[in-house]
């Protein structure tokens, strides 16, 4: 979030202990600016859904400071402008797709006429218009997810909170959802996303936070988070030995970092291609074949693994139970 | 906003019940019973059902007016048997799921994340269950009014009183059902425990009736035995006078001490008096015991909802005391009075009469007030639980 942005979510020190035993959140600080798509990621059981449920008043925080949409966390009034798609939702199976939208629209206090218009609009947006007369009980998982997403948008929310929106949705549906998210962002809405699909988050999110064991360990734009590990990478056909490496390092430029696992790769922490040319010359002089050279940024997945690995020792055992669950 | 939300919750409840086919099923059964009601009739010889005649000494137009006949059918089985047992059970089966299904995982989150307070959400859901019953009872009652108007020739809109009364009765049970449903999240548990609770209330109520009958019986016995003693004393006094006139010795006079163990002269001249006195003491003892127990169960009943008493308010209201006295008269005639001294006290028809009178005289404030207090407290507890619960 850039300092000029007004925070839509601004919470500090959120703690949640379930049943006086399970510490799900241990002091979460989080800022989300207006109009951004914010992705919250983390391993199973990290507390992502717990945080989202606190913001939507489904559960009570043990400790919490700060605001959502300018209102204290837990204030029902803020919910008028929040759309929420819960994680394991089970909408009334006896309602049709359209009735679900109208029912939850009415629960948000929207009048009948707007409800009807908005429901038709949203059914089309999520590609469910041809199913609107069928009961939810007969829907597939992905179809329910789409209706759920539409439901979250019924009240024309400023803040859309989606807990794993692409769960069970087919690849084309996922792309549709991504497009919907960008469209929502263009309309000026803020989107808060919980997801495990890192590649997807990477595609849409302006900023991400990684949560491990109930704490946010890093947050920022993907560029910010990966800055110290991205740079120019040169891959050669043969391993670089120490003498050659020290020779390259003496050149008046940024020193290379040799990949510890793969000594045929070295990285220069710069995005300036000119700065690495002397190193290439030196390598070529030794008749080393350069297989590839280019700017490389670690993927969100790399970052995720790194953060999770470094935090593994934080609270031993906490994660092991959840490891079997598919993400 | 509040109106929109409330309406949405009611429509949703209707759709939920409709999906379970229970709304129309219950309504169909209610209408069937109205048809049965319509097929009953009364003429100068007795009761009729369709074209069959059942001769009756008591139920014929000479003694019971058509209007009273239909009112009686309504208050004697239409409400207490059909509405408060059959319909109530059907209604419980239909509506027991409303609260557990609302709080089940996955269903509650989208609702809680809407701008509606939790207490209001809970109470509105509770009301949807009551509305179901209100509608069913209203339709049944309107059907009965129609039957009574057409077949009995009297349009008695007072019968509509059945709607609030049955609703109040059902709301006691439904508050308990909602409470169990909220705590256990299980429809079956809510249904079964509510039926058990109902049974418990019924047992307490029956106990209350029996103990009152016992108590009244023992009071009557005390009175009877007191009368008996009075008679024995009178007899003894006469006997003493006789002895004096005849110049015979009277026990207790000078030089003629009372025999050992006799209390006074009367007893000495009339040994039966002594026995009567000890029998009075026995009766007094049993009166004390029964009064204590009746008091205890009354206290217990005060904190419980009064289902039967509530339903009986209707009969109180629809049947006048005179009509009631007439009907009680039939009962008394139909039971030959041959109560011997050895019959248990409550077998005395006077005890039954008195306890029925006591039941009928219990104040509406007590019946409804304490029941509503129970309901209010229980629903308050539900709200507290629901507001604080994490889902
Ligand atoms: N209702 C609950 N009662 C008790 N413990 C709970 C409850 N809900 C969650 N927890 C615990 O809180 C922790 C965080 O759970 P949460 O659902 O927030 O994780 P998550 O990050 O959303 O995981 P996932 O990626 O699997 O969805 C877990 O250890 C979980 O066991
Ligand atoms: Mg989750």
XYZ file of C-alpha atoms and ligand atoms in Angstrom:
750
model
C 0.000 0.000 0.000
C 1.433 3.300 -0.936
C 1.239 5.957 1.778
C -1.211 8.074 -0.216
C -3.854 5.355 -0.263
C -6.682 5.361 2.246
C -6.640 2.075 4.066
C -9.780 0.011 3.645
C -8.508 -2.590 6.049
C -6.241 -1.390 8.802
C -5.941 -3.838 11.644
C -3.357 -4.336 14.319
C -2.597 -7.036 16.799
C -5.414 -9.353 15.900
C -5.390 -12.385 18.135
C -7.719 -15.316 18.202
C -7.663 -18.282 20.522
C -10.236 -20.987 19.885
C -11.634 -22.796 22.885
C -8.951 -21.235 25.103
C -6.415 -23.616 23.543
C -5.800 -23.239 19.841
C -3.955 -20.038 19.074
C -5.056 -19.432 15.508
C -3.894 -15.811 15.253
C -1.055 -14.358 17.259
C -1.062 -10.658 16.564
C -1.742 -9.956 12.926
C -1.086 -6.501 11.485
C -2.446 -5.843 8.045
C -3.126 -2.846 5.822
C -5.034 -2.980 2.587
C -5.430 0.131 0.503
C -8.430 1.242 -1.453
C -8.798 -0.235 -4.916
C -6.171 -2.908 -4.619
C -6.328 -6.634 -4.968
C -4.755 -8.071 -1.878
C -3.800 -11.712 -1.622
C -3.375 -13.511 1.663
C -1.531 -16.772 1.403
C -0.176 -19.279 3.798
C -0.123 -22.978 4.532
C -3.188 -24.859 5.712
C -4.167 -23.910 9.192
C -2.192 -20.681 9.120
C -5.262 -18.721 10.173
C -6.308 -17.085 6.911
C -9.942 -18.026 7.151
C -9.946 -17.105 10.815
C -8.787 -13.595 9.972
C -11.402 -13.211 7.278
C -14.144 -14.467 9.585
C -13.139 -11.897 12.171
C -13.452 -9.116 9.618
C -16.902 -10.341 8.608
C -18.077 -10.719 12.248
C -18.617 -14.451 11.889
C -16.309 -14.987 14.848
C -15.121 -12.690 17.586
C -11.455 -11.805 17.898
C -9.830 -12.387 21.239
C -7.988 -9.134 20.744
C -8.270 -6.693 17.894
C -7.565 -3.081 17.127
C -8.207 -1.142 13.986
C -10.863 -0.647 11.396
C -12.432 -2.124 8.300
C -13.988 0.445 5.971
C -13.502 3.016 8.687
C -15.599 1.102 11.214
C -14.396 -0.867 14.178
C -13.872 -4.550 13.472
C -17.023 -6.396 14.461
C -19.337 -3.510 13.661
C -22.324 -4.809 11.736
C -22.742 -1.469 9.971
C -19.582 -2.030 7.958
C -21.081 -5.208 6.533
C -23.379 -3.273 4.243
C -20.413 -2.516 2.041
C -18.647 -5.823 2.394
C -19.256 -8.790 0.139
C -18.088 -12.121 1.512
C -17.689 -15.531 -0.004
C -17.012 -17.982 2.842
C -14.701 -20.930 2.529
C -16.962 -23.941 3.010
C -20.260 -22.341 2.184
C -23.469 -24.288 1.969
C -26.148 -22.064 0.544
C -29.748 -23.236 0.974
C -30.057 -26.191 -1.431
C -33.790 -25.658 -1.853
C -33.277 -22.252 -3.461
C -32.553 -21.662 -7.110
C -29.474 -19.747 -8.136
C -31.503 -16.622 -8.574
C -33.315 -17.052 -5.268
C -30.000 -17.366 -3.465
C -28.892 -14.055 -4.880
C -32.178 -12.401 -4.052
C -32.292 -13.839 -0.558
C -28.828 -12.663 0.387
C -29.429 -9.391 -1.402
C -32.467 -8.844 0.777
C -30.458 -9.761 3.850
C -28.084 -6.970 2.871
C -31.057 -4.674 2.844
C -31.395 -4.119 -0.888
C -34.868 -3.330 -2.114
C -36.794 -5.655 -4.359
C -36.359 -3.823 -7.621
C -32.594 -3.427 -7.325
C -32.327 -6.996 -6.198
C -33.965 -8.335 -9.318
C -31.877 -6.206 -11.642
C -28.634 -6.929 -9.852
C -29.294 -10.675 -9.703
C -29.750 -10.897 -13.469
C -26.641 -8.825 -14.027
C -24.514 -10.962 -11.729
C -25.812 -14.286 -13.002
C -24.610 -13.240 -16.388
C -21.297 -12.036 -15.020
C -20.508 -15.394 -13.449
C -21.886 -17.302 -16.408
C -24.785 -18.898 -14.604
C -27.666 -17.281 -16.458
C -28.805 -20.529 -18.042
C -28.968 -22.239 -14.647
C -30.769 -19.594 -12.680
C -33.972 -21.637 -12.440
C -32.333 -24.770 -11.076
C -32.088 -25.548 -7.419
C -28.685 -25.181 -5.818
C -28.868 -28.777 -4.660
C -28.378 -29.855 -8.257
C -25.342 -27.659 -8.875
C -21.794 -28.867 -9.214
C -19.155 -27.513 -6.865
C -17.836 -24.985 -9.335
C -21.332 -23.772 -10.119
C -22.032 -23.207 -6.446
C -18.780 -21.334 -6.208
C -19.827 -19.064 -9.058
C -23.200 -18.382 -7.480
C -21.388 -17.766 -4.218
C -19.205 -15.195 -5.877
C -22.241 -13.514 -7.383
C -23.863 -13.557 -3.946
C -20.869 -11.718 -2.525
C -21.383 -8.960 -5.062
C -25.123 -8.464 -4.573
C -24.809 -5.492 -2.266
C -22.493 -3.622 -4.614
C -19.720 -3.854 -2.022
C -16.712 -1.587 -1.675
C -14.729 -4.401 -0.149
C -15.002 -7.924 -1.517
C -13.600 -10.668 0.698
C -13.200 -13.992 -1.032
C -12.001 -17.088 0.792
C -10.599 -19.417 -1.854
C -12.919 -18.291 -4.643
C -11.471 -20.597 -7.269
C -11.815 -23.705 -5.127
C -13.388 -26.344 -7.362
C -13.691 -24.108 -10.392
C -12.452 -25.379 -13.760
C -9.524 -23.639 -15.543
C -11.713 -21.548 -17.806
C -13.883 -20.656 -14.845
C -10.784 -19.611 -12.953
C -9.815 -17.361 -15.790
C -13.327 -15.919 -15.779
C -13.014 -15.244 -12.068
C -9.666 -13.553 -12.604
C -11.245 -11.350 -15.210
C -14.102 -10.558 -12.866
C -11.613 -9.594 -10.187
C -9.778 -7.200 -12.470
C -13.087 -5.773 -13.577
C -14.096 -5.234 -9.954
C -10.803 -3.535 -9.302
C -11.386 -1.273 -12.288
C -14.710 -0.331 -10.761
C -12.755 0.897 -7.763
C -13.520 -1.910 -5.355
C -11.016 -3.393 -2.971
C -10.552 -7.124 -3.093
C -9.204 -9.310 -0.331
C -8.365 -12.770 -1.511
C -7.408 -15.953 0.324
C -5.942 -18.515 -1.956
C -3.488 -21.336 -2.334
C -3.151 -20.972 -6.065
C 0.013 -18.921 -6.044
C 0.309 -18.580 -9.794
C -3.148 -17.056 -9.891
C -2.470 -14.660 -7.082
C 0.665 -13.655 -8.895
C -1.398 -12.782 -11.942
C -3.963 -10.576 -10.232
C -2.678 -9.358 -6.893
C -1.228 -5.930 -6.345
C 0.003 -6.876 -2.941
C 0.294 -10.088 -0.986
C 0.920 -11.131 2.572
C 2.185 -14.479 3.673
C 0.818 -15.817 6.890
C 2.435 -18.608 8.835
C 1.195 -19.941 12.172
C -1.069 -17.024 12.838
C 1.423 -14.299 12.040
C 1.964 -12.259 8.909
C 5.597 -12.816 8.135
C 5.876 -10.626 5.040
C 3.657 -8.286 3.115
C 4.149 -6.018 0.153
C 4.008 -6.012 -3.623
C 5.389 -9.073 -5.310
C 8.251 -6.917 -6.668
C 9.110 -5.671 -3.195
C 9.091 -9.112 -1.705
C 11.242 -10.653 -4.379
C 13.550 -7.681 -4.963
C 16.559 -9.017 -3.069
C 16.454 -12.309 -4.889
C 15.781 -11.187 -8.410
C 18.507 -10.223 -10.823
C 20.398 -11.224 -13.893
C 21.016 -14.909 -14.136
C 23.614 -16.532 -16.347
C 23.523 -20.258 -16.948
C 26.583 -21.975 -18.365
C 27.219 -25.471 -19.725
C 29.868 -26.295 -17.138
C 30.181 -25.639 -13.406
C 32.030 -22.475 -12.525
C 34.975 -23.160 -10.270
C 36.129 -20.911 -7.438
C 39.123 -19.385 -9.265
C 36.949 -18.334 -12.180
C 34.346 -16.960 -9.827
C 36.847 -14.842 -7.937
C 38.202 -13.642 -11.235
C 34.775 -12.450 -12.336
C 34.167 -10.919 -8.924
C 37.215 -8.643 -9.277
C 35.688 -6.990 -12.346
C 34.396 -3.507 -11.456
C 30.709 -4.434 -11.144
C 28.224 -6.220 -8.962
C 29.619 -9.483 -7.631
C 27.819 -12.658 -8.747
C 26.208 -15.084 -6.384
C 26.711 -18.694 -7.340
C 23.717 -20.926 -6.906
C 24.617 -23.241 -4.046
C 22.773 -26.216 -5.504
C 23.602 -25.702 -9.139
C 27.098 -24.280 -9.776
C 26.297 -23.680 -13.467
C 24.125 -20.710 -12.510
C 25.089 -17.360 -11.122
C 23.016 -14.324 -10.341
C 23.883 -10.619 -10.347
C 21.628 -8.462 -8.201
C 20.838 -5.885 -10.828
C 18.313 -5.301 -13.524
C 20.867 -3.499 -15.696
C 21.956 -5.795 -18.526
C 24.978 -3.593 -19.349
C 26.443 -4.201 -15.927
C 26.821 -7.925 -16.520
C 28.424 -7.760 -19.959
C 32.023 -7.755 -18.604
C 31.290 -10.984 -16.769
C 29.933 -12.530 -19.957
C 33.088 -11.436 -21.784
C 35.235 -13.031 -19.126
C 33.322 -16.287 -19.309
C 33.461 -16.343 -23.094
C 37.212 -15.784 -22.931
C 37.456 -19.041 -20.983
C 35.441 -20.681 -23.827
C 32.575 -21.322 -21.488
C 29.311 -21.696 -23.342
C 26.526 -19.497 -22.086
C 23.242 -21.338 -22.350
C 21.010 -18.552 -21.204
C 21.193 -15.081 -19.771
C 18.375 -12.921 -18.609
C 16.524 -11.200 -15.839
C 14.995 -13.596 -13.362
C 12.506 -13.031 -10.594
C 11.672 -15.775 -8.127
C 8.094 -16.959 -8.424
C 5.642 -16.428 -5.666
C 5.939 -20.118 -5.042
C 9.669 -19.804 -4.377
C 8.984 -16.943 -2.031
C 6.221 -18.862 -0.316
C 8.384 -21.918 0.220
C 11.163 -19.773 1.552
C 8.973 -17.963 4.041
C 7.294 -21.140 5.189
C 10.643 -22.904 5.541
C 12.195 -20.142 7.600
C 9.172 -20.004 9.862
C 8.865 -23.735 10.231
C 10.602 -23.736 13.579
C 8.296 -21.047 14.892
C 5.819 -23.355 16.425
C 6.796 -26.939 15.945
C 4.072 -29.377 15.090
C 1.451 -26.809 14.327
C 1.709 -27.277 10.626
C 2.316 -31.007 10.482
C -1.329 -31.840 11.061
C -2.451 -29.781 8.130
C 0.233 -30.914 5.742
C -1.758 -33.788 4.309
C -4.577 -31.512 3.220
C -4.405 -30.565 -0.410
C -3.858 -26.974 -1.169
C -34.046 -2.488 5.712
C -35.371 -4.346 8.768
C -38.583 -5.069 6.925
C -36.752 -6.321 3.851
C -34.626 -8.639 5.945
C -37.527 -9.929 8.000
C -39.555 -10.593 4.887
C -36.628 -12.396 3.285
C -36.215 -14.607 6.361
C -39.895 -15.497 6.388
C -39.979 -16.283 2.692
C -36.869 -18.380 3.099
C -38.436 -20.290 5.982
C -41.512 -20.938 3.887
C -39.380 -22.219 1.027
C -37.432 -24.434 3.371
C -40.596 -25.973 4.793
C -42.072 -26.221 1.356
C -39.026 -28.057 0.098
C -39.618 -30.592 2.837
C -43.258 -30.825 1.679
C -44.286 -30.320 5.276
C -46.213 -27.109 4.931
C -48.797 -28.438 2.545
C -48.910 -31.858 4.152
C -49.788 -30.389 7.523
C -52.276 -28.052 5.945
C -53.909 -30.976 4.113
C -54.257 -32.926 7.347
C -55.757 -29.919 9.062
C -58.350 -29.566 6.349
C -59.119 -33.277 6.560
C -59.955 -32.865 10.220
C -62.176 -29.893 9.386
C -64.062 -32.170 6.992
C -64.429 -34.732 9.764
C -65.725 -31.982 12.018
C -68.245 -31.023 9.349
C -69.436 -34.594 9.036
C -70.429 -34.676 12.697
C -73.903 -33.534 13.588
C -76.484 -33.607 16.328
C -80.231 -34.118 16.201
C -83.054 -34.754 18.623
C -82.036 -38.397 19.061
C -78.307 -38.204 19.317
C -75.104 -37.672 17.405
C -74.683 -38.255 13.691
C -71.627 -38.974 11.605
C -72.404 -38.636 7.902
C -75.610 -40.727 7.622
C -75.046 -42.888 10.690
C -76.911 -42.098 13.877
C -75.612 -42.703 17.358
C -78.335 -42.405 19.934
C -77.304 -40.642 23.073
C -79.087 -39.729 26.278
C -77.044 -36.596 26.772
C -75.981 -35.419 23.389
C -79.175 -34.543 21.606
C -80.732 -31.269 20.708
C -83.123 -31.480 23.617
C -80.276 -31.029 26.066
C -77.422 -29.557 24.062
C -77.888 -26.811 21.515
C -76.284 -27.262 18.121
C -73.990 -24.382 18.860
C -72.875 -25.804 22.180
C -72.394 -29.178 20.537
C -70.026 -27.787 17.936
C -68.276 -25.604 20.480
C -67.827 -28.635 22.673
C -66.402 -30.685 19.837
C -64.006 -27.858 19.159
C -62.904 -27.390 22.751
C -62.992 -31.073 23.744
C -61.076 -32.654 20.905
C -60.517 -30.088 18.141
C -58.144 -28.046 20.231
C -56.818 -30.323 22.984
C -56.379 -33.424 20.867
C -55.963 -32.284 17.315
C -54.320 -28.883 17.653
C -52.278 -29.458 20.760
C -51.157 -33.002 20.080
C -51.336 -33.881 16.412
C -50.710 -30.470 14.909
C -48.168 -29.604 17.554
C -46.187 -32.757 16.823
C -46.418 -32.162 13.086
C -45.376 -28.578 13.640
C -42.457 -29.614 15.809
C -41.304 -32.088 13.192
C -41.603 -29.402 10.545
C -39.942 -26.598 12.422
C -37.435 -28.359 14.677
C -34.862 -28.049 11.902
C -35.092 -24.294 11.436
C -32.568 -23.296 14.106
C -30.109 -26.218 13.771
C -30.055 -25.724 10.028
C -29.469 -22.028 10.403
C -26.448 -22.556 12.645
C -24.982 -25.472 10.718
C -21.489 -24.953 9.384
C -21.381 -23.392 5.951
C -24.921 -22.059 6.130
C -24.439 -19.580 8.936
C -21.397 -17.678 7.637
C -23.084 -15.924 4.715
C -25.980 -14.921 6.971
C -23.820 -13.660 9.810
C -21.809 -11.552 7.406
C -24.917 -9.553 6.553
C -25.798 -6.343 8.370
C -28.261 -7.908 10.787
C -27.803 -8.243 14.527
C -27.491 -11.753 15.814
C -30.268 -11.487 18.369
C -32.637 -10.170 15.772
C -31.607 -12.909 13.381
C -32.257 -15.574 15.994
C -35.571 -14.175 17.145
C -36.812 -13.696 13.600
C -35.930 -17.299 12.795
C -37.793 -18.334 15.931
C -40.793 -16.328 14.781
C -40.810 -18.045 11.406
C -41.376 -21.329 13.236
C -44.246 -19.786 15.154
C -45.737 -18.286 12.026
C -45.956 -21.749 10.542
C -48.094 -22.866 13.466
C -50.118 -19.671 13.480
C -51.043 -20.175 9.850
C -52.004 -23.806 10.333
C -54.116 -23.059 13.391
C -55.719 -20.063 11.741
C -56.775 -22.095 8.731
C -58.059 -24.916 10.907
C -60.012 -22.537 13.108
C -61.488 -20.647 10.191
C -62.574 -24.016 8.774
C -64.221 -24.876 12.062
C -65.969 -21.522 12.281
C -67.297 -22.100 8.800
C -68.559 -25.562 9.737
C -70.144 -24.268 12.901
C -71.747 -21.400 11.038
C -73.183 -23.568 8.302
C -74.027 -26.741 10.228
C -74.598 -25.305 13.663
C -76.209 -22.066 12.593
C -74.032 -19.897 14.813
C -71.127 -17.779 13.663
C -68.860 -17.850 16.640
C -65.777 -15.842 15.876
C -64.653 -16.263 19.459
C -63.176 -19.539 18.313
C -60.404 -17.454 16.763
C -59.110 -17.192 20.283
C -57.702 -20.648 19.601
C -55.034 -19.068 17.387
C -53.230 -17.026 20.062
C -53.781 -19.678 22.695
C -52.434 -22.566 20.659
C -49.645 -20.297 19.480
C -48.712 -19.441 23.064
C -48.783 -23.121 23.942
C -46.597 -24.020 20.975
C -44.200 -21.182 21.634
C -43.308 -22.683 25.040
C -42.303 -25.915 23.387
C -40.673 -24.209 20.457
C -38.515 -22.036 22.703
C -37.147 -25.208 24.246
C -36.731 -26.773 20.816
C -34.844 -23.722 19.553
C -32.636 -23.782 22.626
C -31.671 -27.430 22.170
C -31.269 -26.907 18.429
C -28.953 -23.988 19.018
C -26.818 -25.797 21.548
C -26.609 -29.184 19.838
C -26.977 -28.077 16.201
C -28.982 -31.253 15.749
C -32.575 -31.431 14.540
C -33.134 -34.918 15.902
C -31.817 -33.960 19.322
C -33.995 -30.852 19.328
C -37.060 -32.848 18.370
C -36.532 -35.716 20.784
C -35.556 -33.606 23.763
C -38.498 -31.293 23.161
C -40.869 -34.234 23.108
C -39.290 -35.517 26.312
C -39.616 -32.082 27.863
C -43.237 -31.990 26.820
C -43.774 -35.405 28.350
C -42.162 -34.171 31.559
C -44.483 -31.170 31.639
C -47.385 -33.478 31.009
C -46.346 -35.707 33.882
C -45.972 -32.748 36.235
C -49.335 -31.529 35.121
C -50.994 -34.878 35.643
C -49.270 -35.080 39.000
C -50.616 -31.655 39.822
C -54.140 -32.704 38.927
C -53.915 -35.923 40.880
C -52.453 -34.290 43.938
C -55.078 -31.589 43.928
C -57.697 -34.275 43.645
C -56.100 -36.144 46.541
C -55.870 -33.009 48.598
C -59.483 -32.057 47.943
C -60.491 -35.632 48.637
C -58.722 -35.565 51.970
C -60.263 -32.195 52.830
C -63.683 -33.608 52.062
C -62.886 -36.599 54.209
C -61.916 -34.357 57.094
C -65.140 -32.463 56.677
C -67.158 -35.645 56.473
C -65.526 -37.089 59.525
C -66.010 -33.862 61.439
C -69.694 -34.060 60.586
C -69.722 -37.654 61.708
C -68.166 -36.652 65.027
C -70.706 -33.906 65.481
C -73.419 -36.471 64.991
C -71.778 -38.845 67.444
C -71.476 -36.097 70.049
C -75.091 -35.178 69.578
C -75.994 -38.794 70.044
C -73.795 -39.027 73.139
C -75.319 -35.884 74.629
C -78.754 -37.312 74.117
C -77.632 -40.503 75.759
C -76.207 -38.615 78.766
C -79.443 -36.740 79.170
C -81.307 -40.016 78.973
C -79.087 -41.547 81.662
C -79.549 -38.522 83.879
C -83.306 -38.616 83.483
C -83.289 -42.262 84.301
C -81.046 -41.511 87.307
C -78.422 -43.911 86.091
C -74.743 -43.280 86.782
C -72.995 -41.195 84.173
C -69.257 -41.851 83.682
C -67.167 -38.900 84.711
C -69.496 -37.866 87.521
C -68.402 -37.995 91.108
C -67.660 -41.476 92.282
C -67.816 -42.771 88.784
C -64.497 -42.012 87.148
C -63.994 -42.053 83.384
C -62.713 -45.391 82.186
C -59.062 -45.515 81.323
C -58.158 -43.902 77.971
C -61.422 -42.042 77.386
C -61.197 -38.356 76.788
C -64.588 -37.170 77.921
C -68.025 -38.248 79.008
C -69.355 -38.352 75.446
C -66.738 -40.854 74.485
C -67.460 -42.941 77.514
C -71.135 -43.195 76.736
C -70.613 -43.538 72.969
C -67.522 -45.655 72.176
C -68.055 -45.073 68.437
C -67.069 -41.424 68.996
C -63.636 -42.446 70.022
C -63.145 -44.342 66.834
C -64.482 -41.456 64.779
C -62.066 -39.113 66.483
C -59.059 -41.222 65.703
C -60.285 -41.502 62.109
C -60.463 -37.729 61.945
C -56.875 -37.498 63.128
C -55.871 -39.894 60.369
C -57.714 -37.838 57.785
C -56.079 -34.663 59.074
C -52.653 -36.248 58.796
C -53.281 -37.288 55.247
C -54.635 -33.833 54.450
C -51.370 -32.311 55.685
C -49.323 -34.720 53.578
C -51.331 -34.120 50.411
C -51.371 -30.375 50.899
C -47.599 -30.351 51.233
C -47.109 -32.395 48.069
C -49.643 -30.418 46.100
C -47.783 -27.277 47.171
C -44.464 -28.665 46.034
C -45.701 -29.661 42.632
C -47.409 -26.311 42.293
C -44.044 -24.621 42.810
C -42.483 -26.889 40.220
C -45.308 -26.131 37.843
C -44.901 -22.421 38.386
C -41.403 -22.428 36.920
C -42.367 -24.693 34.028
C -44.483 -23.555 31.109
C -48.104 -24.427 31.606
C -49.083 -26.129 28.388
C -52.355 -27.757 29.384
C -53.523 -24.858 31.523
C -52.904 -22.539 28.603
C -54.939 -24.661 26.244
C -57.687 -24.963 28.814
C -58.025 -21.183 28.876
C -59.872 -21.574 25.607
C -62.472 -23.891 27.057
C -62.824 -21.523 29.990
C -63.571 -18.759 27.607
C -65.793 -20.509 25.114
C -67.966 -22.502 27.477
C -69.870 -20.559 30.078
C -69.967 -21.645 33.691
C -73.642 -22.533 33.354
C -73.033 -24.776 30.390
C -70.155 -26.260 32.295
C -72.315 -26.927 35.326
C -74.877 -28.587 33.090
C -72.225 -30.809 31.561
C -70.769 -31.642 34.954
C -74.283 -32.558 35.995
C -74.377 -35.192 33.284
C -71.218 -36.631 34.580
C -72.472 -36.793 38.111
C -75.646 -38.534 36.970
C -73.794 -41.012 34.906
C -71.764 -42.123 37.906
C -73.881 -43.866 40.482
C -72.916 -42.572 43.887
C -71.979 -45.527 45.975
C -68.805 -44.310 47.546
C -68.187 -46.235 50.713
C -65.898 -45.180 53.516
C -63.169 -47.414 52.193
C -62.930 -45.845 48.765
C -59.825 -43.736 48.305
C -60.529 -40.106 48.885
C -60.104 -39.000 45.280
C -62.707 -41.493 44.090
C -65.261 -39.139 45.575
C -66.953 -37.330 42.686
C -67.072 -34.202 44.829
C -63.258 -34.161 44.855
C -63.208 -34.323 41.067
C -65.711 -31.515 40.902
C -63.800 -29.333 43.326
C -60.442 -29.883 41.647
C -61.933 -29.129 38.234
C -63.248 -25.942 39.772
C -59.808 -25.079 41.152
C -58.218 -25.678 37.782
C -60.752 -23.475 36.108
C -60.222 -20.741 38.669
C -56.448 -20.494 38.316
C -55.692 -16.984 37.275
C -54.837 -16.203 33.692
C -51.977 -14.069 34.956
C -50.470 -17.039 36.689
C -50.982 -19.389 33.750
C -49.709 -17.055 31.057
C -47.452 -14.801 33.105
C -45.214 -17.492 34.506
C -45.167 -19.358 31.194
C -44.130 -16.280 29.274
C -41.533 -15.504 31.889
C -40.035 -18.946 31.359
C -40.116 -18.400 27.587
C -38.607 -14.951 27.837
C -35.743 -16.188 29.994
C -35.068 -19.157 27.752
C -35.036 -17.041 24.604
C -32.797 -14.521 26.334
C -30.385 -17.316 27.141
C -30.517 -18.433 23.496
C -29.680 -14.919 22.323
C -26.727 -14.712 24.687
C -25.413 -18.058 23.464
C -25.959 -17.161 19.819
C -24.381 -13.733 20.087
C -21.261 -15.045 21.787
C -20.794 -18.184 19.727
C -17.998 -18.487 17.140
C -18.894 -20.243 13.906
N -14.111 -23.295 14.805
C -12.884 -23.623 15.191
N -12.678 -24.167 16.403
C -11.442 -24.499 16.812
N -10.349 -24.324 16.086
C -10.463 -23.794 14.859
C -11.735 -23.410 14.354
N -11.558 -22.917 13.109
C -10.255 -22.974 12.857
N -9.568 -23.497 13.911
C -8.120 -23.681 14.010
O -7.494 -22.444 13.737
C -6.362 -22.609 12.933
C -6.485 -21.748 11.713
O -7.541 -22.212 10.902
P -7.980 -21.476 9.571
O -9.208 -22.152 9.072
O -8.057 -20.037 9.810
O -6.770 -21.789 8.604
P -6.585 -21.433 7.053
O -5.372 -20.635 6.959
O -7.825 -20.858 6.500
O -6.352 -22.880 6.461
P -6.756 -23.444 5.014
O -5.723 -22.986 4.098
O -6.676 -24.928 5.216
O -8.085 -22.969 4.690
C -6.267 -24.088 12.636
O -5.274 -24.634 13.479
C -7.608 -24.653 12.983
O -7.476 -25.930 13.509
Mg -9.088 -21.356 5.058
